[in-house]
PDB file of C-alpha atoms in Angstrom:
ATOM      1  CA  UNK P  21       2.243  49.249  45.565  1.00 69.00           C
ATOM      2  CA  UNK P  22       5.017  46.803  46.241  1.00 80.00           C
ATOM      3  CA  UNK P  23       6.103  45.658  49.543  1.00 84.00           C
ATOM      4  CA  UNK P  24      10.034  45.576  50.925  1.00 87.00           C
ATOM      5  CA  UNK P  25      11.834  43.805  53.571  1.00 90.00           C
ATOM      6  CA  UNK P  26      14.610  46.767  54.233  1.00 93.00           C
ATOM      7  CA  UNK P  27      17.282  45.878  56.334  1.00 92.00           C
ATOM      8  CA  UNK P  28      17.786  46.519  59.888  1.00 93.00           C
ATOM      9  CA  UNK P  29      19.380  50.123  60.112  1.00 94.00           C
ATOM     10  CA  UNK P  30      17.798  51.761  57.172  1.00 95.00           C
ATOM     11  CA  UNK P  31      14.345  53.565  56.010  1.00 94.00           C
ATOM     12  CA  UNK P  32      12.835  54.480  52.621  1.00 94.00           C
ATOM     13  CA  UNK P  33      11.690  58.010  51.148  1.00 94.00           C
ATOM     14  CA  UNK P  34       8.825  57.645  49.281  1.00 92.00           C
ATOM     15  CA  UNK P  35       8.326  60.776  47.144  1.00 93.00           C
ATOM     16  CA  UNK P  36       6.597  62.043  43.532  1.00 94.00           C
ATOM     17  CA  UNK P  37       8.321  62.448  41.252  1.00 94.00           C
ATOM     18  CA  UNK P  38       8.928  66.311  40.375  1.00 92.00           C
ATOM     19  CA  UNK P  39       6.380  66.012  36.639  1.00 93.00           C
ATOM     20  CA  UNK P  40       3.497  63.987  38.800  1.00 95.00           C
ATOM     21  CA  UNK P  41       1.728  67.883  39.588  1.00 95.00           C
ATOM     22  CA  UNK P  42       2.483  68.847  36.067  1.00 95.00           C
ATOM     23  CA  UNK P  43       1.515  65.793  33.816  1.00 96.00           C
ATOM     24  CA  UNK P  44      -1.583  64.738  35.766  1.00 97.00           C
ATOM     25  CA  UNK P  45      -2.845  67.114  38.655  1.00 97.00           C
ATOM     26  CA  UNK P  46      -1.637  65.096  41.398  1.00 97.00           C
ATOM     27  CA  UNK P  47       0.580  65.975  44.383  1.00 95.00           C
ATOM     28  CA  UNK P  48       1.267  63.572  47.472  1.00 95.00           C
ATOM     29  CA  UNK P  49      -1.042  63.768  50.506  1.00 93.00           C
ATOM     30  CA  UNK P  50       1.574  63.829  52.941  1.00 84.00           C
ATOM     31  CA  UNK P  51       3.865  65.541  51.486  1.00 82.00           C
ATOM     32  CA  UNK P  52       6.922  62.766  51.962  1.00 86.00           C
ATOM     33  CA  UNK P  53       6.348  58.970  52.674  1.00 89.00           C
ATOM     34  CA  UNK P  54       8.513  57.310  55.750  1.00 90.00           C
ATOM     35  CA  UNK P  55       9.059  53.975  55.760  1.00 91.00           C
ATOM     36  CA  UNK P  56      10.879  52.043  58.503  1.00 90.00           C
ATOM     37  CA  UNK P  57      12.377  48.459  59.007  1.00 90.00           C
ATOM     38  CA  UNK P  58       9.045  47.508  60.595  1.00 91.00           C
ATOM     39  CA  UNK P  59       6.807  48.211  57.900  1.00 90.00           C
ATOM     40  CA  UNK P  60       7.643  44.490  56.548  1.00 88.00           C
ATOM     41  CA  UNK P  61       4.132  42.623  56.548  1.00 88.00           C
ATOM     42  CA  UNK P  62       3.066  40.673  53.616  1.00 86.00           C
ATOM     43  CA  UNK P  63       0.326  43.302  53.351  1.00 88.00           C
ATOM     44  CA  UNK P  64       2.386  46.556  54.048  1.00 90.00           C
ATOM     45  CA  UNK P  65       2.650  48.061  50.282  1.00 89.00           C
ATOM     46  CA  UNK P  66       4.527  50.896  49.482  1.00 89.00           C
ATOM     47  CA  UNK P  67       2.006  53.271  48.090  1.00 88.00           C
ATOM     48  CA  UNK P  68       1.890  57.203  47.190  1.00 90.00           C
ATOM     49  CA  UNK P  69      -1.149  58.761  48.675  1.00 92.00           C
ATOM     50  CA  UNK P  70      -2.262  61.723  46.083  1.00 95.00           C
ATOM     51  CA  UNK P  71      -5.129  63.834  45.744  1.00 96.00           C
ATOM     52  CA  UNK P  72      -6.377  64.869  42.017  1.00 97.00           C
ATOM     53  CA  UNK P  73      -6.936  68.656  41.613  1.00 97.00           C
ATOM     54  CA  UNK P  74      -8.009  67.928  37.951  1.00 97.00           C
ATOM     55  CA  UNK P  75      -9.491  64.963  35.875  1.00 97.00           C
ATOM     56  CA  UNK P  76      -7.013  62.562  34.884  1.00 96.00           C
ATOM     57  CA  UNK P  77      -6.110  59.741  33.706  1.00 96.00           C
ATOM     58  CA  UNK P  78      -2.091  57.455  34.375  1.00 95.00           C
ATOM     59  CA  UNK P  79      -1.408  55.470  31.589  1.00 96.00           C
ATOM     60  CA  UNK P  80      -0.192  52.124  33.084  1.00 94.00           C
ATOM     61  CA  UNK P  81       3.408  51.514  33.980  1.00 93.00           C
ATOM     62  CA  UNK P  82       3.715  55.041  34.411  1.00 94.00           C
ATOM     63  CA  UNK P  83       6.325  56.343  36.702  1.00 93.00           C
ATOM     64  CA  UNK P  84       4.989  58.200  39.196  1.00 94.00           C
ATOM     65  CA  UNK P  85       6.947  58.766  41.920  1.00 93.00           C
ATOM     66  CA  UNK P  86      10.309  57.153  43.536  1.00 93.00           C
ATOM     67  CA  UNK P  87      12.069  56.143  46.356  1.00 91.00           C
ATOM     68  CA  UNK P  88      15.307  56.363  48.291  1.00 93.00           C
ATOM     69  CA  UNK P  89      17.097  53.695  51.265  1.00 94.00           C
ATOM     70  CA  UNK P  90      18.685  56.131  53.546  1.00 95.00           C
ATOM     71  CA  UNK P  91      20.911  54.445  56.222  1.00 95.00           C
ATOM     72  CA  UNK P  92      19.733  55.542  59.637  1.00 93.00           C
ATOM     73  CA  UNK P  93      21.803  58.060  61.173  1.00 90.00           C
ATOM     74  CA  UNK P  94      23.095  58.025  64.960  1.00 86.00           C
ATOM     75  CA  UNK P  95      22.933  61.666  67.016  1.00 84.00           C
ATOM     76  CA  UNK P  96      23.091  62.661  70.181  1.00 84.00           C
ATOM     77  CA  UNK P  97      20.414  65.452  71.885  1.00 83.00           C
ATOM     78  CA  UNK P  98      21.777  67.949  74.286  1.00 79.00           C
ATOM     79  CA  UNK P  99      20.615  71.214  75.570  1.00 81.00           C
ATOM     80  CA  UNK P 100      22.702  74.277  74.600  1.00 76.00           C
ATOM     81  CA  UNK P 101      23.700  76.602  77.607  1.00 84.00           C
ATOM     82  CA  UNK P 102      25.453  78.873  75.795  1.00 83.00           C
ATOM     83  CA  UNK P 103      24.331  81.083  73.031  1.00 82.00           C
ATOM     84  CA  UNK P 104      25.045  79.599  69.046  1.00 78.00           C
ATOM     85  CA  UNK P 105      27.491  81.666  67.783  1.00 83.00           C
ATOM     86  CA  UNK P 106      26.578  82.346  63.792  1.00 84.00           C
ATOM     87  CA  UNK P 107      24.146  84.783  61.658  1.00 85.00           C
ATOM     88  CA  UNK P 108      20.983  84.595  62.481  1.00 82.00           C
ATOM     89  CA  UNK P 109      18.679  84.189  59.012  1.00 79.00           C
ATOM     90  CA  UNK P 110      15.590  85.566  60.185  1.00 79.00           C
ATOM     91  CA  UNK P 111      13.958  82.359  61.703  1.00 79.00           C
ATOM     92  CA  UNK P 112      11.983  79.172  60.048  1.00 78.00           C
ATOM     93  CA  UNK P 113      10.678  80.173  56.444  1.00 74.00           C
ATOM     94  CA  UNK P 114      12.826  83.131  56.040  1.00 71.00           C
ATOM     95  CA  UNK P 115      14.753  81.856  53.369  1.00 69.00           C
ATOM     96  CA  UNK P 116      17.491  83.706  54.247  1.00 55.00           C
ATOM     97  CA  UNK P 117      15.578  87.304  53.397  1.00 57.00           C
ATOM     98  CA  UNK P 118      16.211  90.142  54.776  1.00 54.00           C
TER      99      UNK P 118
END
């Protein structure tokens, strides 16, 4: 793992990369890392959580997953009184089916 001061505002992605499953059996424990401005201790390391559905072996130096900075964004919550106004898509998971 490595460990990152970010600055104040922003948050890392940690993620595999899309071969990790393929090459070696691995996928990511939790899916998709978060990492925010306070994770910043001289022990906090970056590191990808995986679990091993086959025997394998990662060569060193490998590259096995990767990471983005996203800028934080600013929004504002509100409760909706009146009805939204487009399609409806069949709900969460739907992928758009019909």
């Amino acid at each position: 793992g490595v460990s990152i001061k970010l600055p104040e505002g922003y948050w890392g992605q940690l993620v595999p990369r899309s071969s990790l499953y393929a090459k070696y059996g691995l996928i990511q424990t939790n899916s998709f890392g978060v990492i925010d401005e306070s994770y910043c201790g001289d022990e906090d390391r970056w590191k990808l959580p995986v679990i091993a559905l086959r025997d394998t072996v990662i060569p060193k130096n490998e590259r096995i997953c990767q990471f983005r900075i996203v800028k934080k964004q600013d929004f504002d919550i509100f409760n909706q009184e009146t009805p939204l106004t487009g399609p409806n898509r069949g709900g969460f998971g739907s992928t758009g089916g019909k």
